Amino acid sequence: MDNIISESLLRPNWRKVAYGGMQPGFDDNHTDESFLEDMVMNANVVKRDILKVMQDSVSISQYLCIVTLVSLVWAHTLQSTLDENSLLLLDASLFGSGFLVLLLTKEMRSLNLLFHYILNISFFTTGLYMLAPIYHPLTRSISSDSIWAVTVTLVILHLFLHDYSGSTIKAPVALKNPSLTSCVSLNASVVASVFIASRLPSRLHVFAIMLFSLQVFLFAPFVTYCIKKFSFRLHLVFSFGLMAVTLALVYTLHHLLFMLLLGFLVFISVVCPYWLIRIQEYKFEINGPWDEAKLCFNVTD
């Protein structure tokens, strides 16, 4: 008994050290009663509201409808339902409505900025018109089945990698540049547009459909970003209106495609938010007096 008491008196007290190695008289994994006093449960777990998650998912459903409308225009153009004059009129309407939205949402803060946008779009349109003769015979030696397969794959890749929280084009007040995945998504949509345009009969057709596609894929996310920043309620009204128009147009084209699109919208806007809320109940996080891997981003709502 005396030996045990003397050994306990001679042995130094255990202390918590991060990189001090083994302490004499203690095992490497030894801890005392004070080790777990600083343990915290679920300190960084964000409690999400299902209504807020459903509202955030509207942006995904909105852009899915935008890409669906582009696909409808592609289909009608390939079937010769839309001629080049109708496409050019549609392009001019999109340009006018886009600039009107920017003016109403106060993104055009000065005449210099407006002139800058107009000058860039003029260069963009001129360059696209000059490249139309190159795009026209680009895929003449490739079979149509291969073109459709690659185009569908690129559109799916575009939807998968698209940045639904912002805009590919840097807004005047944006603090960061677009991410790599959003740039890859944009490139996939441009290549898909080139493949579709190369199957059209005339160079003016190619210019009109390329101008339409790039307007949507380049500028539509920027316009919707400005609407959402200006008024979230207006963003919701615009999104639900766009969904209704898209569903109506798809219904006139094919009933099975209508049911498929409607199922996707319900799945994205209702089922996925419900799943996210449910799996939050199983999230378990422990923080304590040990070395932890720190997140390189902020966990926010």
XYZ file of C-alpha atoms in Angstrom, residues 1 4 23 58 103 121 140 172 182 187 229 234 270 276 285:
15
model
C 0.000 0.000 0.000
C 1.245 2.538 -4.378
C 3.728 11.855 -20.659
C -37.335 27.984 -57.177
C -33.071 49.651 -66.238
C -23.128 43.480 -77.281
C -21.824 18.128 -92.086
C -21.450 45.311 -61.563
C -20.075 27.544 -63.938
C -18.927 26.194 -72.423
C -31.658 40.997 -56.055
C -40.960 39.661 -58.040
C -41.169 19.886 -53.048
C -33.169 17.867 -46.924
C -21.600 16.948 -34.863
